Coordinates of C-alpha atoms and ligand atoms in Angstrom, one line a residue:
Chain A
M203 CA 12.1 17.1 38.6
A204 CA 9.2 17.7 37.5
E205 CA 9.5 21.2 37.1
A206 CA 13.1 20.6 35.3
A207 CA 10.8 19.0 31.8
A208 CA 7.9 21.3 32.6
A209 CA 11.1 24.8 31.6
A210 CA 13.0 22.0 29.2
P211 CA 12.7 23.2 25.9
A212 CA 9.6 21.6 23.6
L213 CA 12.6 20.7 21.3
Q214 CA 16.4 21.3 21.5
L215 CA 19.1 20.4 18.4
E216 CA 22.2 20.7 18.8
G217 CA 24.8 21.3 15.7
V218 CA 22.7 18.7 14.0
T219 CA 25.2 17.2 10.4
C220 CA 23.5 15.6 8.5
T221 CA 25.3 13.1 5.5
F222 CA 24.2 10.6 3.4
P223 CA 26.0 8.2 1.9
S224 CA 26.0 9.1 -2.5
P225 CA 23.7 6.7 -3.5
D226 CA 26.1 4.3 -5.3
G227 CA 28.4 3.4 -2.4
R228 CA 31.7 5.0 -4.2
G229 CA 31.6 9.0 -5.2
R230 CA 31.7 11.5 -2.0
S231 CA 28.7 11.8 0.1
Y232 CA 26.3 14.3 0.7
T233 CA 26.0 16.7 3.8
A234 CA 22.2 18.1 3.6
V235 CA 22.9 19.4 6.8
Q236 CA 26.0 20.7 9.0
G237 CA 25.6 21.8 12.7
A238 CA 22.1 23.4 13.2
S239 CA 21.0 24.1 16.7
F240 CA 17.9 25.8 17.6
T241 CA 15.4 25.3 20.1
V242 CA 12.0 25.5 20.3
A243 CA 10.5 26.9 23.6
D244 CA 6.7 24.5 24.9
G245 CA 4.0 26.2 23.9
E246 CA 6.0 27.5 20.8
F247 CA 4.9 28.2 16.9
V248 CA 8.4 27.6 15.0
S249 CA 8.0 27.7 11.4
I250 CA 10.9 26.9 9.2
V251 CA 11.6 28.4 5.8
G252 CA 14.5 27.6 3.5
P253 CA 14.8 26.6 -0.6
T254 CA 13.9 23.2 -1.8
G255 CA 16.3 20.6 -1.0
S256 CA 18.4 22.6 2.8
G257 CA 17.1 19.8 4.5
K258 CA 13.8 20.9 6.0
S259 CA 12.3 17.8 6.3
T260 CA 15.9 16.1 7.1
M261 CA 16.0 17.9 10.3
L262 CA 11.9 17.3 11.1
N263 CA 12.6 13.8 10.6
V264 CA 15.7 13.8 13.5
A265 CA 13.6 15.8 15.5
A266 CA 11.4 12.2 14.9
G267 CA 13.9 10.1 15.5
L268 CA 13.3 8.7 12.6
L269 CA 16.7 9.5 11.6
K270 CA 19.9 10.0 13.9
P271 CA 22.5 12.2 13.1
S272 CA 26.3 11.4 11.7
E273 CA 26.9 14.2 15.1
G274 CA 25.3 16.1 17.3
R275 CA 21.7 15.1 19.5
A276 CA 18.3 15.8 18.9
L277 CA 16.6 16.6 23.0
S278 CA 12.2 16.6 23.5
F279 CA 10.9 17.7 27.0
G280 CA 15.1 17.6 28.2
Q281 CA 14.9 13.8 27.5
P282 CA 17.7 13.2 24.3
V283 CA 16.1 12.2 21.4
T284 CA 17.2 7.9 20.7
G285 CA 14.3 5.9 18.7
I286 CA 10.6 7.2 18.1
N287 CA 10.2 10.0 19.9
P288 CA 7.0 9.3 22.1
K289 CA 6.0 13.0 22.3
A290 CA 6.0 14.0 18.7
G291 CA 3.5 13.4 16.1
Y292 CA 4.0 14.1 12.2
M293 CA 2.4 15.1 9.6
F294 CA 4.7 14.3 6.8
Q295 CA 5.2 15.3 3.8
A296 CA 5.0 12.2 1.0
E297 CA 1.2 9.8 1.5
A298 CA 1.5 8.7 5.1
L299 CA -1.9 7.6 5.4
M300 CA -2.2 3.2 5.3
P301 CA -4.1 2.6 1.6
W302 CA -6.0 -0.2 3.3
K303 CA -7.7 1.6 5.7
S304 CA -10.5 4.4 5.7
A305 CA -10.6 8.0 6.5
L306 CA -11.9 7.4 9.8
D307 CA -9.7 3.9 10.6
N308 CA -6.8 6.2 9.1
V309 CA -7.9 8.4 12.0
A310 CA -8.5 5.8 14.4
A311 CA -5.5 4.4 13.9
G312 CA -3.3 6.0 17.0
L313 CA -5.7 5.3 19.3
E314 CA -5.8 1.3 18.6
F315 CA -2.5 1.9 18.9
R316 CA -2.1 2.8 22.3
G317 CA -4.6 -0.4 23.2
V318 CA -8.3 1.6 22.6
S319 CA -10.7 -1.1 21.5
K320 CA -11.7 -0.6 17.8
A321 CA -15.0 0.8 18.6
E322 CA -14.1 3.1 20.6
A323 CA -11.7 4.2 18.6
R324 CA -13.4 5.1 15.5
E325 CA -16.5 6.5 18.1
R326 CA -13.0 9.0 19.0
A327 CA -11.8 9.5 15.5
M328 CA -15.8 10.9 14.4
P329 CA -15.2 14.3 16.1
W330 CA -11.9 15.1 14.3
L331 CA -13.0 13.5 11.0
S332 CA -15.5 16.6 10.9
R333 CA -12.9 18.9 13.0
V334 CA -11.0 19.0 9.5
G335 CA -14.6 19.2 7.3
L336 CA -14.9 15.9 6.0
E337 CA -17.4 14.5 8.2
G338 CA -19.2 11.5 6.0
F339 CA -15.9 10.7 4.5
G340 CA -14.8 8.6 6.6
D341 CA -16.1 5.8 4.6
R342 CA -13.6 6.3 1.8
F343 CA -10.6 5.2 1.0
P344 CA -6.9 7.9 0.6
H345 CA -7.7 7.1 -3.3
Q346 CA -11.4 7.9 -2.6
L347 CA -10.0 11.5 -1.6
S348 CA -8.3 14.2 -3.1
G349 CA -4.8 15.1 -2.4
G350 CA -6.2 18.3 0.1
M351 CA -8.6 16.3 2.1
R352 CA -5.9 13.2 2.5
K353 CA -3.6 16.1 4.2
R354 CA -6.4 16.6 6.3
V355 CA -7.0 13.6 7.5
A356 CA -3.6 12.9 8.5
L357 CA -3.5 16.1 10.5
A358 CA -6.6 14.7 12.2
Q359 CA -4.3 11.5 12.6
T360 CA -1.5 13.1 13.3
L361 CA -3.2 15.7 16.4
I362 CA -5.8 12.8 17.7
V363 CA -3.2 11.2 20.0
D364 CA -3.0 14.5 21.4
P365 CA 1.8 14.9 21.1
K366 CA 3.1 16.8 23.0
I367 CA 4.8 18.6 20.5
I368 CA 3.9 18.3 16.7
L369 CA 6.5 18.5 13.6
M370 CA 4.4 19.4 10.2
D371 CA 6.3 19.0 7.1
E372 CA 4.8 21.6 4.2
P373 CA 0.6 20.2 5.6
F374 CA -1.4 22.3 3.4
S375 CA 1.1 23.0 0.7
A376 CA -1.9 20.5 -1.9
L377 CA -4.5 22.5 -0.5
D378 CA -6.1 25.3 -2.4
V379 CA -5.6 28.7 -1.8
Q380 CA -9.8 29.0 0.8
T381 CA -9.0 25.6 2.3
R382 CA -5.2 26.2 3.2
Q383 CA -6.7 29.7 5.0
M384 CA -9.6 27.7 6.9
M385 CA -6.7 25.0 7.8
E386 CA -4.6 27.4 8.7
N387 CA -7.6 29.4 11.5
E388 CA -8.1 25.7 12.7
L389 CA -4.7 25.2 13.4
L390 CA -3.9 28.1 14.9
D391 CA -7.6 27.1 16.9
L392 CA -6.6 24.2 17.5
W393 CA -2.5 25.0 19.1
A394 CA -4.6 28.1 20.9
A395 CA -6.7 26.0 22.7
D396 CA -3.9 23.9 24.5
R397 CA -0.4 25.6 23.0
K398 CA 1.5 23.0 22.2
S399 CA 4.7 23.1 20.7
V400 CA 4.9 23.2 16.5
V401 CA 7.5 23.2 14.8
F402 CA 6.0 24.0 10.9
I403 CA 7.9 24.0 7.7
T404 CA 6.7 25.6 4.5
H405 CA 8.0 26.8 1.0
D406 CA 5.8 29.6 1.9
L407 CA 6.9 32.6 3.6
E408 CA 3.4 34.2 3.9
E409 CA 2.6 31.4 6.3
A410 CA 5.2 31.6 8.1
I411 CA 4.6 34.8 9.8
A412 CA 1.2 34.6 9.8
M413 CA 1.0 31.9 12.0
S414 CA 4.4 31.4 13.8
D415 CA 5.8 32.8 17.1
R416 CA 9.2 32.7 15.2
V417 CA 10.5 31.8 11.4
L418 CA 13.5 29.7 11.1
V419 CA 15.7 30.4 7.7
L420 CA 18.0 27.6 6.4
S421 CA 20.7 28.2 4.0
A422 CA 20.6 26.2 0.9
G423 CA 22.7 22.9 0.5
P424 CA 24.8 22.0 0.9
G425 CA 25.3 21.8 4.2
S426 CA 22.6 23.9 5.5
R427 CA 23.0 25.7 8.6
L428 CA 20.3 28.6 10.2
I429 CA 20.8 31.3 9.0
G430 CA 18.1 33.7 10.3
E431 CA 16.0 33.4 13.1
Y432 CA 12.6 36.2 13.2
R433 CA 10.8 37.3 16.4
I434 CA 7.1 37.8 14.6
D435 CA 5.4 39.7 17.7
L436 CA 2.1 39.5 16.0
D437 CA -1.2 40.5 17.6
R438 CA -2.9 36.9 18.6
P439 CA -5.3 35.5 18.1
R440 CA -4.8 36.3 14.1
D441 CA -6.8 35.5 10.7
V442 CA -4.3 34.6 8.8
A443 CA -6.0 36.2 5.6
E444 CA -6.3 40.0 8.1
I445 CA -3.2 39.4 9.7
R446 CA -0.9 39.0 5.9
M447 CA -2.8 43.0 5.0
T448 CA -1.1 44.6 8.3
P449 CA 2.0 46.8 8.0
Q450 CA 3.6 44.9 10.4
F451 CA 3.3 42.3 8.3
L452 CA 4.5 44.3 5.0
A453 CA 7.3 44.6 6.4
L454 CA 8.6 41.8 7.9
H455 CA 7.6 40.0 4.6
Q456 CA 10.2 42.2 3.2
E457 CA 13.1 41.5 6.3
I458 CA 13.1 38.2 5.4
W459 CA 12.4 38.0 1.9
A460 CA 15.5 39.6 0.9
Q461 CA 17.6 37.2 3.0
L462 CA 15.3 33.4 1.9
R463 CA 15.5 35.2 -2.0
D464 CA 19.3 35.0 -3.0
E465 CA 19.7 30.9 -0.8
V466 CA 16.6 30.4 -2.9
L467 CA 18.4 31.6 -5.9
K468 CA 21.5 29.6 -4.6
G469 CA 19.6 26.3 -3.8
Y470 CA 18.0 26.2 -7.6
A471 CA 21.2 26.7 -9.3
Q472 CA 23.0 23.9 -6.3
T473 CA 19.3 21.7 -7.8
K474 CA 20.6 22.0 -11.8
L475 CA 23.9 21.3 -10.8
R476 CA 23.1 18.5 -9.9
Chain B
M174 CA -23.1 15.1 -25.7
R175 CA -20.7 11.9 -28.0
S176 CA -17.8 10.5 -26.4
H177 CA -15.1 9.6 -28.5
A178 CA -14.0 6.7 -28.1
K179 CA -16.2 3.9 -29.2
R180 CA -19.7 3.2 -27.0
L181 CA -19.5 -0.6 -26.4
P182 CA -23.1 -2.1 -26.4
S183 CA -25.2 -2.5 -23.1
R184 CA -24.3 -5.3 -20.7
P185 CA -27.3 -7.6 -22.3
V186 CA -26.0 -7.8 -26.0
I187 CA -22.7 -8.7 -25.1
L188 CA -24.0 -11.2 -22.9
L189 CA -26.0 -12.6 -26.0
L190 CA -23.3 -12.1 -28.3
Q191 CA -21.6 -14.6 -25.9
L192 CA -23.4 -17.1 -25.8
G193 CA -23.9 -16.5 -29.3
V194 CA -20.9 -17.3 -30.2
L195 CA -20.8 -20.7 -27.7
I196 CA -23.6 -22.0 -29.6
A197 CA -21.8 -21.0 -33.1
F198 CA -19.4 -22.8 -32.0
F199 CA -21.6 -25.5 -31.2
L200 CA -22.8 -26.1 -34.4
I201 CA -19.8 -26.0 -36.2
W202 CA -18.2 -28.5 -34.3
H203 CA -21.9 -30.3 -35.0
V204 CA -22.4 -29.6 -39.1
L205 CA -18.3 -30.6 -39.8
T206 CA -18.6 -33.7 -38.0
D207 CA -22.3 -35.1 -39.3
T208 CA -21.0 -34.4 -42.6
K209 CA -18.2 -36.2 -41.7
I210 CA -15.7 -33.9 -42.3
L211 CA -14.2 -34.1 -39.3
S212 CA -14.0 -38.0 -38.5
P213 CA -16.8 -38.2 -35.4
F214 CA -14.2 -41.0 -34.0
F215 CA -11.9 -38.5 -33.4
F216 CA -13.5 -35.4 -32.7
G217 CA -16.9 -37.0 -31.2
T218 CA -19.3 -34.9 -31.6
P219 CA -21.2 -32.3 -29.6
G220 CA -24.4 -34.3 -29.5
A221 CA -22.9 -37.2 -27.9
V222 CA -20.5 -35.4 -25.6
L223 CA -23.7 -33.7 -24.2
A224 CA -25.4 -36.6 -23.7
R225 CA -22.2 -38.3 -21.8
T226 CA -21.7 -35.4 -19.4
W227 CA -26.2 -35.5 -18.9
A228 CA -26.1 -39.2 -17.8
D229 CA -22.5 -38.5 -16.2
F230 CA -24.8 -36.4 -13.9
A231 CA -28.2 -38.2 -13.4
S232 CA -26.2 -41.2 -13.5
G233 CA -24.0 -39.0 -10.0
V234 CA -20.0 -41.0 -10.9
I235 CA -19.2 -37.4 -12.0
W236 CA -20.0 -35.9 -8.3
Y237 CA -17.6 -38.5 -6.6
H238 CA -14.9 -37.8 -9.0
L239 CA -15.8 -33.7 -8.9
G240 CA -15.6 -33.8 -4.7
I241 CA -11.7 -35.4 -4.9
T242 CA -10.1 -33.2 -7.4
L243 CA -12.0 -30.1 -5.2
L244 CA -10.3 -31.2 -1.7
E245 CA -7.3 -31.6 -4.1
T246 CA -7.0 -28.5 -4.9
A247 CA -8.2 -26.8 -1.7
L248 CA -5.7 -28.4 0.2
A249 CA -2.8 -27.4 -1.9
F250 CA -4.2 -23.8 -2.1
V251 CA -4.9 -23.6 1.6
I252 CA -1.5 -25.4 2.0
G253 CA 0.3 -23.5 -0.1
T254 CA -1.0 -20.0 0.6
V255 CA 0.3 -20.5 4.3
A256 CA 3.9 -21.7 4.0
G257 CA 4.0 -19.0 0.9
I258 CA 2.7 -16.7 3.7
A259 CA 4.7 -17.6 6.3
F260 CA 8.3 -18.1 4.2
G261 CA 7.2 -14.6 2.3
F262 CA 7.9 -12.6 5.2
W263 CA 9.8 -14.8 6.9
F264 CA 12.8 -14.0 3.5
A265 CA 11.7 -10.4 3.5
R266 CA 12.8 -9.6 6.5
A267 CA 15.3 -11.7 7.5
P268 CA 17.5 -10.0 4.4
L269 CA 20.4 -13.2 4.9
V270 CA 18.1 -15.3 4.9
S271 CA 16.9 -13.9 2.1
V272 CA 20.5 -13.6 0.2
V273 CA 21.5 -17.2 1.2
F274 CA 18.4 -19.0 -0.3
D275 CA 17.7 -16.4 -3.1
P276 CA 19.5 -18.6 -5.6
Y277 CA 18.2 -22.8 -4.8
I278 CA 14.4 -20.3 -4.3
K279 CA 15.0 -19.2 -8.1
A280 CA 16.7 -22.4 -9.6
V281 CA 13.5 -24.6 -7.9
N282 CA 10.8 -22.1 -9.4
A283 CA 11.7 -22.6 -12.6
L284 CA 12.4 -26.5 -12.2
P285 CA 8.9 -27.7 -14.3
R286 CA 7.2 -29.2 -12.0
V287 CA 5.8 -32.1 -13.7
V288 CA 8.5 -33.6 -13.4
L289 CA 8.2 -34.2 -9.8
A290 CA 3.9 -35.7 -9.5
P291 CA 6.4 -39.2 -10.5
I292 CA 7.8 -38.9 -7.6
F293 CA 5.3 -37.8 -5.3
A294 CA 3.6 -41.0 -7.2
L295 CA 5.9 -42.7 -5.0
W296 CA 6.6 -40.8 -1.8
L297 CA 2.8 -40.1 -1.3
G298 CA 1.2 -42.9 -3.3
L299 CA -1.8 -42.2 -5.6
G300 CA -3.7 -41.0 -2.8
I301 CA -5.2 -37.0 -3.0
W302 CA -2.0 -36.4 -1.1
S303 CA 0.5 -36.7 -4.1
K304 CA -2.0 -34.2 -5.9
V305 CA -2.2 -32.1 -3.5
A306 CA 1.8 -32.0 -3.0
L307 CA 1.8 -30.7 -6.3
G308 CA -0.5 -27.9 -6.2
V309 CA 1.3 -26.7 -3.2
T310 CA 4.8 -26.6 -5.3
L311 CA 2.8 -24.3 -7.9
V312 CA 0.2 -22.8 -5.1
F313 CA 3.2 -22.0 -3.2
F314 CA 5.7 -20.3 -4.8
I315 CA 3.4 -17.6 -6.5
V316 CA 2.3 -16.5 -2.9
F317 CA 5.6 -16.6 -1.6
F318 CA 7.1 -14.3 -4.6
N319 CA 3.8 -12.1 -3.9
V320 CA 4.1 -12.0 0.0
Y321 CA 7.8 -11.3 0.0
Q322 CA 6.6 -8.6 -2.4
G323 CA 4.1 -7.1 -0.6
V324 CA 6.3 -6.9 2.5
K325 CA 9.1 -4.9 0.6
E326 CA 6.7 -2.7 -1.4
V327 CA 5.5 -1.2 1.9
S328 CA 6.4 2.6 1.6
P329 CA 8.5 4.0 4.1
V330 CA 6.4 6.5 4.9
V331 CA 3.8 5.0 5.8
L332 CA 6.0 2.5 8.3
A333 CA 7.1 5.4 9.3
N334 CA 4.0 7.6 9.9
A335 CA 2.6 4.0 11.7
R336 CA 5.9 4.0 13.7
M337 CA 4.7 7.8 14.7
L338 CA 2.0 7.0 16.1
G339 CA 2.8 4.7 18.4
A340 CA 2.7 1.7 16.4
S341 CA 4.6 -1.7 18.3
S342 CA 5.9 -4.5 16.1
R343 CA 2.6 -6.1 16.4
D344 CA 0.6 -3.2 15.4
L345 CA 3.0 -3.2 12.6
F346 CA 2.5 -6.3 11.5
R347 CA -1.0 -6.8 11.4
H348 CA -1.7 -2.6 10.7
V349 CA 0.8 -2.3 7.8
Y350 CA 2.7 -5.6 6.1
L351 CA 0.3 -8.0 6.6
P352 CA -2.7 -5.8 4.2
S353 CA -0.5 -4.7 2.1
A354 CA 1.0 -8.7 1.4
L355 CA -2.1 -10.0 1.0
S356 CA -3.8 -7.1 -1.1
W357 CA -0.8 -8.9 -3.0
V358 CA -1.5 -12.3 -2.4
F359 CA -5.3 -11.4 -3.0
S360 CA -4.9 -10.0 -6.8
S361 CA -2.3 -13.4 -7.6
L362 CA -5.8 -15.2 -6.1
H363 CA -7.0 -16.2 -9.8
T364 CA -3.9 -17.7 -10.7
A365 CA -3.1 -19.5 -8.1
V366 CA -6.2 -21.4 -7.5
G367 CA -5.9 -21.8 -11.1
F368 CA -2.3 -23.3 -10.2
A369 CA -3.2 -25.6 -7.2
M370 CA -6.0 -26.7 -9.6
V371 CA -3.9 -27.8 -12.7
G372 CA -1.3 -29.0 -9.9
A373 CA -4.3 -31.5 -8.7
V374 CA -5.1 -32.5 -13.0
V375 CA -1.7 -33.4 -13.8
G376 CA -1.4 -35.0 -10.6
E377 CA -4.2 -37.2 -11.6
Y378 CA -3.9 -38.0 -14.8
L379 CA -0.2 -38.6 -14.0
G380 CA -1.8 -41.9 -12.2
S381 CA -4.0 -42.2 -9.6
A382 CA -7.5 -43.8 -8.7
A383 CA -10.2 -41.3 -8.7
G384 CA -10.9 -37.6 -9.9
L385 CA -11.7 -35.6 -13.3
G386 CA -7.8 -35.5 -14.7
Y387 CA -8.3 -39.4 -13.4
R388 CA -11.8 -39.2 -15.5
I389 CA -9.6 -37.8 -18.9
H390 CA -6.8 -40.6 -19.0
Q391 CA -9.3 -43.8 -18.9
A392 CA -11.1 -42.3 -21.9
E393 CA -8.4 -41.8 -23.7
G394 CA -7.2 -44.8 -22.5
V395 CA -9.4 -46.6 -24.6
F396 CA -9.7 -44.6 -26.9
D397 CA -13.7 -42.9 -25.9
T398 CA -12.8 -39.6 -27.4
V399 CA -16.4 -38.8 -26.5
G400 CA -15.4 -39.5 -22.4
V401 CA -12.3 -37.3 -23.1
F402 CA -14.1 -34.0 -24.7
S403 CA -16.9 -34.7 -22.1
G404 CA -14.4 -34.6 -19.1
M405 CA -12.7 -31.2 -20.6
L406 CA -16.8 -29.6 -20.4
V407 CA -17.1 -30.3 -16.8
L408 CA -13.5 -29.6 -15.9
T409 CA -13.7 -26.2 -17.5
I410 CA -16.8 -25.7 -16.3
F411 CA -15.7 -26.1 -13.0
V412 CA -13.1 -23.9 -13.1
V413 CA -15.4 -21.0 -14.7
L414 CA -17.9 -21.2 -11.9
I415 CA -14.4 -21.2 -9.5
D416 CA -12.5 -18.3 -11.2
A417 CA -16.7 -16.6 -11.0
A418 CA -16.0 -17.3 -7.0
V419 CA -12.6 -16.6 -6.4
T420 CA -13.5 -12.6 -8.3
V421 CA -16.4 -12.6 -5.8
I422 CA -14.3 -12.6 -3.7
E423 CA -11.3 -10.5 -4.7
K424 CA -13.7 -7.6 -4.6
R425 CA -14.8 -7.9 -1.7
L426 CA -11.2 -8.4 0.0
L427 CA -10.0 -5.5 -2.6
H428 CA -12.2 -2.8 -2.7
W429 CA -9.6 -0.2 -1.0
R430 CA -7.7 0.2 -3.9
P431 CA -8.0 1.6 -7.0
Q432 CA -9.2 0.3 -10.1
D433 CA -7.0 -0.5 -13.4
T434 CA -5.0 2.5 -12.5
S435 CA -1.8 1.1 -11.5
G436 CA -2.1 -2.1 -13.6
G437 CA -2.0 -6.0 -12.6
Q438 CA 0.7 -7.5 -10.4
H439 CA 1.4 -10.9 -11.0
Ligands
ATP604 N1 17.7 9.3 2.6 C1 18.7 10.3 1.6 N2 19.8 9.6 1.3 C2 20.6 9.7 -0.1 N3 20.2 11.6 0.2 C3 19.2 12.6 0.6 C4 18.3 11.4 1.5 N4 17.2 12.1 2.4 C5 17.8 13.8 1.8 N5 19.1 14.2 1.5 C6 19.1 14.4 0.4 O1 19.0 15.9 1.9 C7 19.2 17.1 1.3 C8 18.1 17.5 1.8 O2 17.0 16.4 1.5 P1 15.2 17.2 2.0 O3 14.4 16.1 1.9 O4 15.7 17.6 3.9 O5 15.4 18.2 1.7 P2 14.1 20.0 1.5 O6 14.7 20.3 2.4 O7 13.0 18.7 3.2 O8 13.6 20.0 0.4 P3 11.8 20.3 -0.2 O9 11.7 21.2 0.3 O10 12.4 20.0 -1.4 O11 11.1 18.7 0.7 C9 18.6 16.7 -0.6 O12 19.8 17.2 -1.1 C10 18.1 15.6 -0.6 O13 18.0 14.7 -1.9
MG605 MG1 11.1 17.9 2.8

């Protein structure tokens, strides 16, 4: 039993289709994702790239158990996802911090929800704040932090509860290049330390290649499908800045970009049409 | 570096100017009534009003009435707020209830509450409770609508995030819905406290045996203009003090919110 659970993939999407009713309740409904199937092994770092509006966030919501797919299903460590996926941590694309809690209390929140006393939760949140470079910012409220700082608080908030699989929706897109590379390396270190599974969504193909074991490419919507899968056999541990200079990296980038470019153009045309 | 916007003078200067306006007001009033351009019988004189107010405070009669009005205000505020929060939550979390009751809530809220005062006096007598009831009908709706809005306006992403972090429905209430709703309640604190007082004073004015509204009504009954103005003066000072206290409380409770960017919520 335990053996089987250990062998089960961290995340498995089986023929997931997501159809949204049109906003006015009449008209045609909109199918964002069509029959998406993929697997993320335990301890694997997988990136999903795709043009805007292709349903990346939608798939992550299905994996998190926040959205019930119209067809198909999601499994996490062998368990069908019904309701909130308790093994998953989710770093949202949009602002998700509680504005009435200080940075420290936001990081501590997950522990409090798990029954840890407030004092102890704060105690344990401190080192997480310094890990994301926000030592001394603990008593600031979200509106007193920069967009990048808020993202870092969100990262600490997600990681402190030690999720088995981390779903990240464009976590670093708001950061400047230097901070971003620092955070990317930090995330890789954290990941290497206890090999959680990561599903990482990004617009940035270079970021996807630099971080991942595998890159999945999504077609433009409506009815996005997975159209490409690339294994990234670059050596680890990696430094995200240095690895971009290596010939293997460039070759992979060229190969994936050739496919992605067409989809991005299609996706852009679609968005303009709608 | 010079700023483009016109610079305001420093704070003490502004305070002095504000004080100047007050003194000018009393001076003009004094001159106009002293020269009989305005009849002192209809307009009183500032000297007499201040002297009367001073005498009332010195003899202590006014404290009793102030105390009554304050008690009614406080009770109306507390009861109205608690009821508003409870019903606001209930309606926001039970869509059917809110849809069914929506027209009635709107209808009752549109009713000028003053017309209820005689009914409350009939039901609850001339003591403090008829005034409290009037205040409650005013406070309740402000708090109710704000709580309703506060619960509805919670960002779905913040909510989803809290749930992903393992929040139970009790945690969601305590850590998400309540803070959001309370922030709306606090931002309408000035209005709510003001209305609690309006309820108390208007209630007293229309029929009672104690309170500031009663004092003003009494004075009016015998054409005692000085008494009326003195009552208004005490009421004004009282309102300003309470409002200042509310501002202090508000600052303490809403320090997590950005200032002056989102505009007010009322
Ligand atoms: N709740 C919803 N109701 C209706 N349509 C929705 C809803 N959520 C998403 N969509 C639609 O589904 C499509 C995919 O949305 P999604 O947010 O998953 O895109 P995305 O790939 O994350 O895009 P981006 O890279 O810009 O974040 C979009 O066309 C969007 O308009
Ligand atoms: Mg998205």
